[in-house]
Each structure stands twice: as structure tokens, then as C-alpha cells.
Amino acid sequence: MTLSEFKDSIKLSSPPHSIDPLLKSLWYDAKGNWNDAHNVAQDIHSKNGSWIHAYLHRKEGDLGNASYWYHRADKLVPKTPLEEEWEDITRALLE
């Protein structure tokens, strides 16, 4: 799946069945459903899962919690806009 195809899937009422939980979390976030995005992300115990978890807490405004998760993901807290980070994460996962 390409980034463009993934973005197109956000128009659907439910996430595509073929996507993994990492992308499912980002899909819910793009739909404006932070709670479902967070519920999926918190059950993914990998560096990429921690990256998404960090992004979600940054978006929530909980920078202390976000910093903890960025550290677990071996990432620096970004200074980029949230929309840009969402694309960076999504692109990395799709590669």
C-alpha cells in the first residue's frame, strides 16, 4: 500500500482489513478518533508502537508522557507539526 492509498482509505467507514495494528492506530487518529488510536497503540510493544504512542500523547498535549514514549522509541521529540510527524510515521511504516 502506498501513502496515497492509505490516505484514501481514511474516507472509508472502517480501516482496511489488510493493515497491521500500527497503521490501524494511525488510521483511527486520522479519522479523529484519538481513543481508538491510543487503545490500539498501547498494545503494540515495539519501537514503532512506542513512536505512535509518543505521537498520540504529543497530540494530546501530554508532553511528559510523550517524552517517555519517544525515549522508548529511540526518537527525539520532534519540532515538526503533528501532521508532518503523522506522515513521517506512516511513510516509514509503509516502506
PDB file of N, CA and C in Angstrom:
ATOM      1  N   MET A   1       0.849  -1.178   0.000  1.00  0.00           N
ATOM      2  CA  MET A   1       0.000   0.000   0.000  1.00  0.00           C
ATOM      3  C   MET A   1       0.892   1.238   0.000  1.00  0.00           C
ATOM      4  N   THR A   2       0.511   2.202  -0.784  1.00  0.00           N
ATOM      5  CA  THR A   2       1.247   3.463  -0.841  1.00  0.00           C
ATOM      6  C   THR A   2       0.654   4.443   0.173  1.00  0.00           C
ATOM      7  N   LEU A   3       1.373   5.512   0.408  1.00  0.00           N
ATOM      8  CA  LEU A   3       0.881   6.561   1.296  1.00  0.00           C
ATOM      9  C   LEU A   3      -0.424   7.136   0.755  1.00  0.00           C
ATOM     10  N   SER A   4      -0.488   7.347  -0.537  1.00  0.00           N
ATOM     11  CA  SER A   4      -1.692   7.884  -1.158  1.00  0.00           C
ATOM     12  C   SER A   4      -2.875   6.930  -0.976  1.00  0.00           C
ATOM     13  N   GLU A   5      -2.653   5.654  -1.165  1.00  0.00           N
ATOM     14  CA  GLU A   5      -3.718   4.662  -0.977  1.00  0.00           C
ATOM     15  C   GLU A   5      -4.172   4.627   0.480  1.00  0.00           C
ATOM     16  N   PHE A   6      -3.207   4.718   1.393  1.00  0.00           N
ATOM     17  CA  PHE A   6      -3.557   4.725   2.811  1.00  0.00           C
ATOM     18  C   PHE A   6      -4.404   5.954   3.145  1.00  0.00           C
ATOM     19  N   LYS A   7      -4.002   7.103   2.638  1.00  0.00           N
ATOM     20  CA  LYS A   7      -4.770   8.324   2.883  1.00  0.00           C
ATOM     21  C   LYS A   7      -6.179   8.198   2.290  1.00  0.00           C
ATOM     22  N   ASP A   8      -6.283   7.584   1.122  1.00  0.00           N
ATOM     23  CA  ASP A   8      -7.605   7.378   0.512  1.00  0.00           C
ATOM     24  C   ASP A   8      -8.480   6.479   1.380  1.00  0.00           C
ATOM     25  N   SER A   9      -7.869   5.527   2.063  1.00  0.00           N
ATOM     26  CA  SER A   9      -8.642   4.601   2.897  1.00  0.00           C
ATOM     27  C   SER A   9      -9.294   5.307   4.084  1.00  0.00           C
ATOM     28  N   ILE A  10      -8.801   6.487   4.432  1.00  0.00           N
ATOM     29  CA  ILE A  10      -9.350   7.235   5.560  1.00  0.00           C
ATOM     30  C   ILE A  10     -10.784   7.694   5.259  1.00  0.00           C
ATOM     31  N   LYS A  11     -11.144   7.717   3.991  1.00  0.00           N
ATOM     32  CA  LYS A  11     -12.513   8.078   3.607  1.00  0.00           C
ATOM     33  C   LYS A  11     -13.502   6.960   3.930  1.00  0.00           C
ATOM     34  N   LEU A  12     -12.996   5.744   4.146  1.00  0.00           N
ATOM     35  CA  LEU A  12     -13.856   4.597   4.434  1.00  0.00           C
ATOM     36  C   LEU A  12     -14.396   4.688   5.864  1.00  0.00           C
ATOM     37  N   SER A  13     -15.431   3.912   6.143  1.00  0.00           N
ATOM     38  CA  SER A  13     -16.025   3.942   7.476  1.00  0.00           C
ATOM     39  C   SER A  13     -15.283   3.056   8.475  1.00  0.00           C
ATOM     40  N   SER A  14     -14.463   2.153   7.986  1.00  0.00           N
ATOM     41  CA  SER A  14     -13.660   1.304   8.873  1.00  0.00           C
ATOM     42  C   SER A  14     -12.310   1.059   8.216  1.00  0.00           C
ATOM     43  N   PRO A  15     -11.297   0.738   9.028  1.00  0.00           N
ATOM     44  CA  PRO A  15      -9.956   0.549   8.457  1.00  0.00           C
ATOM     45  C   PRO A  15      -9.914  -0.687   7.552  1.00  0.00           C
ATOM     46  N   PRO A  16      -9.064  -0.664   6.549  1.00  0.00           N
ATOM     47  CA  PRO A  16      -8.916  -1.848   5.693  1.00  0.00           C
ATOM     48  C   PRO A  16      -8.494  -3.055   6.525  1.00  0.00           C
ATOM     49  N   HIS A  17      -9.021  -4.202   6.208  1.00  0.00           N
ATOM     50  CA  HIS A  17      -8.708  -5.417   6.967  1.00  0.00           C
ATOM     51  C   HIS A  17      -7.245  -5.819   6.831  1.00  0.00           C
ATOM     52  N   SER A  18      -6.612  -5.423   5.750  1.00  0.00           N
ATOM     53  CA  SER A  18      -5.252  -5.880   5.464  1.00  0.00           C
ATOM     54  C   SER A  18      -4.160  -5.101   6.187  1.00  0.00           C
ATOM     55  N   ILE A  19      -4.496  -4.031   6.891  1.00  0.00           N
ATOM     56  CA  ILE A  19      -3.439  -3.239   7.519  1.00  0.00           C
ATOM     57  C   ILE A  19      -3.109  -3.780   8.907  1.00  0.00           C
ATOM     58  N   ASP A  20      -1.843  -3.605   9.266  1.00  0.00           N
ATOM     59  CA  ASP A  20      -1.410  -4.084  10.580  1.00  0.00           C
ATOM     60  C   ASP A  20      -1.834  -3.086  11.664  1.00  0.00           C
ATOM     61  N   PRO A  21      -1.728  -3.478  12.927  1.00  0.00           N
ATOM     62  CA  PRO A  21      -2.170  -2.599  14.020  1.00  0.00           C
ATOM     63  C   PRO A  21      -1.478  -1.237  14.055  1.00  0.00           C
ATOM     64  N   LEU A  22      -0.215  -1.172  13.657  1.00  0.00           N
ATOM     65  CA  LEU A  22       0.470   0.120  13.650  1.00  0.00           C
ATOM     66  C   LEU A  22      -0.262   1.109  12.748  1.00  0.00           C
ATOM     67  N   LEU A  23      -0.563   0.675  11.541  1.00  0.00           N
ATOM     68  CA  LEU A  23      -1.278   1.545  10.612  1.00  0.00           C
ATOM     69  C   LEU A  23      -2.721   1.757  11.038  1.00  0.00           C
ATOM     70  N   LYS A  24      -3.310   0.765  11.662  1.00  0.00           N
ATOM     71  CA  LYS A  24      -4.683   0.909  12.139  1.00  0.00           C
ATOM     72  C   LYS A  24      -4.762   2.034  13.173  1.00  0.00           C
ATOM     73  N   SER A  25      -3.778   2.114  14.038  1.00  0.00           N
ATOM     74  CA  SER A  25      -3.748   3.187  15.031  1.00  0.00           C
ATOM     75  C   SER A  25      -3.684   4.548  14.343  1.00  0.00           C
ATOM     76  N   LEU A  26      -2.827   4.677  13.344  1.00  0.00           N
ATOM     77  CA  LEU A  26      -2.718   5.943  12.614  1.00  0.00           C
ATOM     78  C   LEU A  26      -3.984   6.238  11.814  1.00  0.00           C
ATOM     79  N   TRP A  27      -4.632   5.189  11.313  1.00  0.00           N
ATOM     80  CA  TRP A  27      -5.893   5.355  10.581  1.00  0.00           C
ATOM     81  C   TRP A  27      -6.946   5.969  11.506  1.00  0.00           C
ATOM     82  N   TYR A  28      -7.092   5.394  12.707  1.00  0.00           N
ATOM     83  CA  TYR A  28      -8.063   5.943  13.662  1.00  0.00           C
ATOM     84  C   TYR A  28      -7.725   7.391  14.020  1.00  0.00           C
ATOM     85  N   ASP A  29      -6.449   7.671  14.201  1.00  0.00           N
ATOM     86  CA  ASP A  29      -6.050   9.042  14.518  1.00  0.00           C
ATOM     87  C   ASP A  29      -6.452   9.986  13.395  1.00  0.00           C
ATOM     88  N   ALA A  30      -6.213   9.582  12.160  1.00  0.00           N
ATOM     89  CA  ALA A  30      -6.566  10.424  11.018  1.00  0.00           C
ATOM     90  C   ALA A  30      -8.070  10.648  10.926  1.00  0.00           C
ATOM     91  N   LYS A  31      -8.846   9.722  11.431  1.00  0.00           N
ATOM     92  CA  LYS A  31     -10.305   9.853  11.449  1.00  0.00           C
ATOM     93  C   LYS A  31     -10.783  10.717  12.622  1.00  0.00           C
ATOM     94  N   GLY A  32      -9.844  11.154  13.468  1.00  0.00           N
ATOM     95  CA  GLY A  32     -10.203  11.976  14.615  1.00  0.00           C
ATOM     96  C   GLY A  32     -10.618  11.174  15.830  1.00  0.00           C
ATOM     97  N   ASN A  33     -10.287   9.895  15.833  1.00  0.00           N
ATOM     98  CA  ASN A  33     -10.664   9.020  16.940  1.00  0.00           C
ATOM     99  C   ASN A  33      -9.418   8.706  17.775  1.00  0.00           C
ATOM    100  N   TRP A  34      -9.022   9.663  18.618  1.00  0.00           N
ATOM    101  CA  TRP A  34      -7.812   9.519  19.426  1.00  0.00           C
ATOM    102  C   TRP A  34      -7.900   8.308  20.352  1.00  0.00           C
ATOM    103  N   ASN A  35      -9.050   8.090  20.961  1.00  0.00           N
ATOM    104  CA  ASN A  35      -9.174   6.984  21.917  1.00  0.00           C
ATOM    105  C   ASN A  35      -8.931   5.632  21.278  1.00  0.00           C
ATOM    106  N   ASP A  36      -9.544   5.367  20.127  1.00  0.00           N
ATOM    107  CA  ASP A  36      -9.299   4.087  19.458  1.00  0.00           C
ATOM    108  C   ASP A  36      -7.844   3.991  18.995  1.00  0.00           C
ATOM    109  N   ALA A  37      -7.299   5.096  18.502  1.00  0.00           N
ATOM    110  CA  ALA A  37      -5.897   5.099  18.079  1.00  0.00           C
ATOM    111  C   ALA A  37      -4.990   4.737  19.252  1.00  0.00           C
ATOM    112  N   HIS A  38      -5.255   5.329  20.403  1.00  0.00           N
ATOM    113  CA  HIS A  38      -4.451   5.068  21.593  1.00  0.00           C
ATOM    114  C   HIS A  38      -4.646   3.638  22.085  1.00  0.00           C
ATOM    115  N   ASN A  39      -5.874   3.156  22.078  1.00  0.00           N
ATOM    116  CA  ASN A  39      -6.133   1.781  22.523  1.00  0.00           C
ATOM    117  C   ASN A  39      -5.366   0.769  21.693  1.00  0.00           C
ATOM    118  N   VAL A  40      -5.281   0.990  20.398  1.00  0.00           N
ATOM    119  CA  VAL A  40      -4.511   0.085  19.534  1.00  0.00           C
ATOM    120  C   VAL A  40      -3.021   0.239  19.823  1.00  0.00           C
ATOM    121  N   ALA A  41      -2.536   1.481  19.868  1.00  0.00           N
ATOM    122  CA  ALA A  41      -1.096   1.734  20.033  1.00  0.00           C
ATOM    123  C   ALA A  41      -0.553   1.202  21.349  1.00  0.00           C
ATOM    124  N   GLN A  42      -1.308   1.310  22.413  1.00  0.00           N
ATOM    125  CA  GLN A  42      -0.770   0.906  23.710  1.00  0.00           C
ATOM    126  C   GLN A  42      -0.577  -0.603  23.828  1.00  0.00           C
ATOM    127  N   ASP A  43      -1.140  -1.358  22.911  1.00  0.00           N
ATOM    128  CA  ASP A  43      -0.956  -2.815  22.918  1.00  0.00           C
ATOM    129  C   ASP A  43       0.135  -3.285  21.968  1.00  0.00           C
ATOM    130  N   ILE A  44       0.857  -2.349  21.343  1.00  0.00           N
ATOM    131  CA  ILE A  44       1.936  -2.705  20.415  1.00  0.00           C
ATOM    132  C   ILE A  44       3.257  -2.468  21.132  1.00  0.00           C
ATOM    133  N   HIS A  45       3.943  -3.534  21.436  1.00  0.00           N
ATOM    134  CA  HIS A  45       5.172  -3.463  22.232  1.00  0.00           C
ATOM    135  C   HIS A  45       6.405  -3.560  21.336  1.00  0.00           C
ATOM    136  N   SER A  46       6.607  -2.503  20.555  1.00  0.00           N
ATOM    137  CA  SER A  46       7.759  -2.405  19.666  1.00  0.00           C
ATOM    138  C   SER A  46       8.184  -0.941  19.621  1.00  0.00           C
ATOM    139  N   LYS A  47       9.329  -0.676  19.012  1.00  0.00           N
ATOM    140  CA  LYS A  47       9.776   0.717  18.907  1.00  0.00           C
ATOM    141  C   LYS A  47       8.816   1.542  18.065  1.00  0.00           C
ATOM    142  N   ASN A  48       8.282   0.947  16.992  1.00  0.00           N
ATOM    143  CA  ASN A  48       7.316   1.686  16.182  1.00  0.00           C
ATOM    144  C   ASN A  48       6.016   1.929  16.952  1.00  0.00           C
ATOM    145  N   GLY A  49       5.609   0.962  17.751  1.00  0.00           N
ATOM    146  CA  GLY A  49       4.438   1.158  18.596  1.00  0.00           C
ATOM    147  C   GLY A  49       4.662   2.277  19.595  1.00  0.00           C
ATOM    148  N   SER A  50       5.873   2.331  20.153  1.00  0.00           N
ATOM    149  CA  SER A  50       6.212   3.412  21.084  1.00  0.00           C
ATOM    150  C   SER A  50       6.237   4.763  20.374  1.00  0.00           C
ATOM    151  N   TRP A  51       6.685   4.769  19.126  1.00  0.00           N
ATOM    152  CA  TRP A  51       6.719   6.015  18.344  1.00  0.00           C
ATOM    153  C   TRP A  51       5.303   6.554  18.148  1.00  0.00           C
ATOM    154  N   ILE A  52       4.378   5.666  17.767  1.00  0.00           N
ATOM    155  CA  ILE A  52       2.992   6.089  17.584  1.00  0.00           C
ATOM    156  C   ILE A  52       2.400   6.537  18.917  1.00  0.00           C
ATOM    157  N   HIS A  53       2.685   5.786  19.959  1.00  0.00           N
ATOM    158  CA  HIS A  53       2.189   6.128  21.298  1.00  0.00           C
ATOM    159  C   HIS A  53       2.692   7.525  21.690  1.00  0.00           C
ATOM    160  N   ALA A  54       3.962   7.796  21.416  1.00  0.00           N
ATOM    161  CA  ALA A  54       4.546   9.106  21.709  1.00  0.00           C
ATOM    162  C   ALA A  54       3.836  10.205  20.931  1.00  0.00           C
ATOM    163  N   TYR A  55       3.666   9.973  19.638  1.00  0.00           N
ATOM    164  CA  TYR A  55       2.982  10.944  18.781  1.00  0.00           C
ATOM    165  C   TYR A  55       1.584  11.253  19.330  1.00  0.00           C
ATOM    166  N   LEU A  56       0.862  10.211  19.716  1.00  0.00           N
ATOM    167  CA  LEU A  56      -0.505  10.408  20.218  1.00  0.00           C
ATOM    168  C   LEU A  56      -0.522  11.237  21.501  1.00  0.00           C
ATOM    169  N   HIS A  57       0.435  10.987  22.397  1.00  0.00           N
ATOM    170  CA  HIS A  57       0.474  11.787  23.630  1.00  0.00           C
ATOM    171  C   HIS A  57       0.944  13.205  23.353  1.00  0.00           C
ATOM    172  N   ARG A  58       1.804  13.373  22.371  1.00  0.00           N
ATOM    173  CA  ARG A  58       2.186  14.731  21.959  1.00  0.00           C
ATOM    174  C   ARG A  58       0.955  15.457  21.420  1.00  0.00           C
ATOM    175  N   LYS A  59       0.185  14.770  20.617  1.00  0.00           N
ATOM    176  CA  LYS A  59      -1.032  15.373  20.062  1.00  0.00           C
ATOM    177  C   LYS A  59      -2.015  15.724  21.174  1.00  0.00           C
ATOM    178  N   GLU A  60      -2.099  14.876  22.167  1.00  0.00           N
ATOM    179  CA  GLU A  60      -2.979  15.089  23.310  1.00  0.00           C
ATOM    180  C   GLU A  60      -2.523  16.292  24.142  1.00  0.00           C
ATOM    181  N   GLY A  61      -1.232  16.627  24.045  1.00  0.00           N
ATOM    182  CA  GLY A  61      -0.683  17.729  24.834  1.00  0.00           C
ATOM    183  C   GLY A  61       0.008  17.271  26.104  1.00  0.00           C
ATOM    184  N   ASP A  62       0.148  15.958  26.286  1.00  0.00           N
ATOM    185  CA  ASP A  62       0.821  15.383  27.466  1.00  0.00           C
ATOM    186  C   ASP A  62       2.293  15.165  27.107  1.00  0.00           C
ATOM    187  N   LEU A  63       3.068  16.252  27.152  1.00  0.00           N
ATOM    188  CA  LEU A  63       4.452  16.199  26.670  1.00  0.00           C
ATOM    189  C   LEU A  63       5.358  15.356  27.554  1.00  0.00           C
ATOM    190  N   GLY A  64       5.077  15.264  28.849  1.00  0.00           N
ATOM    191  CA  GLY A  64       5.871  14.411  29.723  1.00  0.00           C
ATOM    192  C   GLY A  64       5.721  12.946  29.331  1.00  0.00           C
ATOM    193  N   ASN A  65       4.499  12.515  29.135  1.00  0.00           N
ATOM    194  CA  ASN A  65       4.224  11.143  28.722  1.00  0.00           C
ATOM    195  C   ASN A  65       4.768  10.899  27.319  1.00  0.00           C
ATOM    196  N   ALA A  66       4.600  11.870  26.439  1.00  0.00           N
ATOM    197  CA  ALA A  66       5.131  11.743  25.082  1.00  0.00           C
ATOM    198  C   ALA A  66       6.641  11.563  25.110  1.00  0.00           C
ATOM    199  N   SER A  67       7.337  12.335  25.928  1.00  0.00           N
ATOM    200  CA  SER A  67       8.798  12.234  26.022  1.00  0.00           C
ATOM    201  C   SER A  67       9.225  10.837  26.445  1.00  0.00           C
ATOM    202  N   TYR A  68       8.515  10.266  27.396  1.00  0.00           N
ATOM    203  CA  TYR A  68       8.805   8.902  27.843  1.00  0.00           C
ATOM    204  C   TYR A  68       8.716   7.934  26.660  1.00  0.00           C
ATOM    205  N   TRP A  69       7.647   8.042  25.866  1.00  0.00           N
ATOM    206  CA  TRP A  69       7.451   7.112  24.748  1.00  0.00           C
ATOM    207  C   TRP A  69       8.427   7.377  23.607  1.00  0.00           C
ATOM    208  N   TYR A  70       8.795   8.645  23.372  1.00  0.00           N
ATOM    209  CA  TYR A  70       9.824   8.921  22.362  1.00  0.00           C
ATOM    210  C   TYR A  70      11.136   8.265  22.775  1.00  0.00           C
ATOM    211  N   HIS A  71      11.462   8.337  24.052  1.00  0.00           N
ATOM    212  CA  HIS A  71      12.679   7.694  24.546  1.00  0.00           C
ATOM    213  C   HIS A  71      12.624   6.186  24.290  1.00  0.00           C
ATOM    214  N   ARG A  72      11.497   5.558  24.581  1.00  0.00           N
ATOM    215  CA  ARG A  72      11.334   4.113  24.340  1.00  0.00           C
ATOM    216  C   ARG A  72      11.447   3.774  22.853  1.00  0.00           C
ATOM    217  N   ALA A  73      11.080   4.721  22.010  1.00  0.00           N
ATOM    218  CA  ALA A  73      11.157   4.514  20.563  1.00  0.00           C
ATOM    219  C   ALA A  73      12.522   4.876  19.995  1.00  0.00           C
ATOM    220  N   ASP A  74      13.431   5.347  20.858  1.00  0.00           N
ATOM    221  CA  ASP A  74      14.739   5.847  20.409  1.00  0.00           C
ATOM    222  C   ASP A  74      14.605   7.000  19.416  1.00  0.00           C
ATOM    223  N   LYS A  75      13.669   7.894  19.699  1.00  0.00           N
ATOM    224  CA  LYS A  75      13.421   9.062  18.854  1.00  0.00           C
ATOM    225  C   LYS A  75      13.525  10.323  19.703  1.00  0.00           C
ATOM    226  N   LEU A  76      13.926  11.408  19.070  1.00  0.00           N
ATOM    227  CA  LEU A  76      13.893  12.714  19.718  1.00  0.00           C
ATOM    228  C   LEU A  76      12.483  13.279  19.576  1.00  0.00           C
ATOM    229  N   VAL A  77      12.077  14.086  20.534  1.00  0.00           N
ATOM    230  CA  VAL A  77      10.783  14.750  20.428  1.00  0.00           C
ATOM    231  C   VAL A  77      10.869  15.700  19.233  1.00  0.00           C
ATOM    232  N   PRO A  78      10.005  15.519  18.246  1.00  0.00           N
ATOM    233  CA  PRO A  78      10.112  16.352  17.043  1.00  0.00           C
ATOM    234  C   PRO A  78       9.630  17.780  17.279  1.00  0.00           C
ATOM    235  N   LYS A  79      10.122  18.658  16.461  1.00  0.00           N
ATOM    236  CA  LYS A  79       9.692  20.052  16.500  1.00  0.00           C
ATOM    237  C   LYS A  79       8.794  20.353  15.301  1.00  0.00           C
ATOM    238  N   THR A  80       8.526  19.334  14.505  1.00  0.00           N
ATOM    239  CA  THR A  80       7.693  19.488  13.316  1.00  0.00           C
ATOM    240  C   THR A  80       6.217  19.502  13.699  1.00  0.00           C
ATOM    241  N   PRO A  81       5.368  20.017  12.815  1.00  0.00           N
ATOM    242  CA  PRO A  81       3.929  19.966  13.079  1.00  0.00           C
ATOM    243  C   PRO A  81       3.446  18.511  13.182  1.00  0.00           C
ATOM    244  N   LEU A  82       2.382  18.302  13.924  1.00  0.00           N
ATOM    245  CA  LEU A  82       1.838  16.955  14.118  1.00  0.00           C
ATOM    246  C   LEU A  82       1.482  16.282  12.796  1.00  0.00           C
ATOM    247  N   GLU A  83       0.929  17.037  11.858  1.00  0.00           N
ATOM    248  CA  GLU A  83       0.549  16.469  10.562  1.00  0.00           C
ATOM    249  C   GLU A  83       1.764  15.912   9.837  1.00  0.00           C
ATOM    250  N   GLU A  84       2.888  16.606   9.950  1.00  0.00           N
ATOM    251  CA  GLU A  84       4.123  16.155   9.309  1.00  0.00           C
ATOM    252  C   GLU A  84       4.655  14.896   9.991  1.00  0.00           C
ATOM    253  N   GLU A  85       4.571  14.846  11.306  1.00  0.00           N
ATOM    254  CA  GLU A  85       5.021  13.650  12.005  1.00  0.00           C
ATOM    255  C   GLU A  85       4.138  12.454  11.644  1.00  0.00           C
ATOM    256  N   TRP A  86       2.830  12.649  11.557  1.00  0.00           N
ATOM    257  CA  TRP A  86       1.929  11.575  11.162  1.00  0.00           C
ATOM    258  C   TRP A  86       2.361  11.004   9.812  1.00  0.00           C
ATOM    259  N   GLU A  87       2.656  11.892   8.854  1.00  0.00           N
ATOM    260  CA  GLU A  87       3.101  11.436   7.535  1.00  0.00           C
ATOM    261  C   GLU A  87       4.455  10.727   7.624  1.00  0.00           C
ATOM    262  N   ASP A  88       5.363  11.238   8.430  1.00  0.00           N
ATOM    263  CA  ASP A  88       6.676  10.602   8.586  1.00  0.00           C
ATOM    264  C   ASP A  88       6.528   9.185   9.135  1.00  0.00           C
ATOM    265  N   ILE A  89       5.691   9.026  10.156  1.00  0.00           N
ATOM    266  CA  ILE A  89       5.489   7.694  10.741  1.00  0.00           C
ATOM    267  C   ILE A  89       4.836   6.773   9.722  1.00  0.00           C
ATOM    268  N   THR A  90       3.782   7.255   9.092  1.00  0.00           N
ATOM    269  CA  THR A  90       3.058   6.434   8.119  1.00  0.00           C
ATOM    270  C   THR A  90       3.963   6.019   6.967  1.00  0.00           C
ATOM    271  N   ARG A  91       4.723   6.955   6.463  1.00  0.00           N
ATOM    272  CA  ARG A  91       5.639   6.649   5.352  1.00  0.00           C
ATOM    273  C   ARG A  91       6.665   5.594   5.790  1.00  0.00           C
ATOM    274  N   ALA A  92       7.204   5.742   6.971  1.00  0.00           N
ATOM    275  CA  ALA A  92       8.191   4.775   7.475  1.00  0.00           C
ATOM    276  C   ALA A  92       7.586   3.383   7.600  1.00  0.00           C
ATOM    277  N   LEU A  93       6.359   3.291   8.032  1.00  0.00           N
ATOM    278  CA  LEU A  93       5.708   2.001   8.198  1.00  0.00           C
ATOM    279  C   LEU A  93       5.356   1.346   6.880  1.00  0.00           C
ATOM    280  N   LEU A  94       5.074   2.165   5.885  1.00  0.00           N
ATOM    281  CA  LEU A  94       4.695   1.632   4.571  1.00  0.00           C
ATOM    282  C   LEU A  94       5.901   1.227   3.729  1.00  0.00           C
ATOM    283  N   GLU A  95       7.081   1.671   4.083  1.00  0.00           N
ATOM    284  CA  GLU A  95       8.279   1.329   3.302  1.00  0.00           C
ATOM    285  C   GLU A  95       8.710  -0.097   3.522  1.00  0.00           C
TER     286      GLU A  95
END
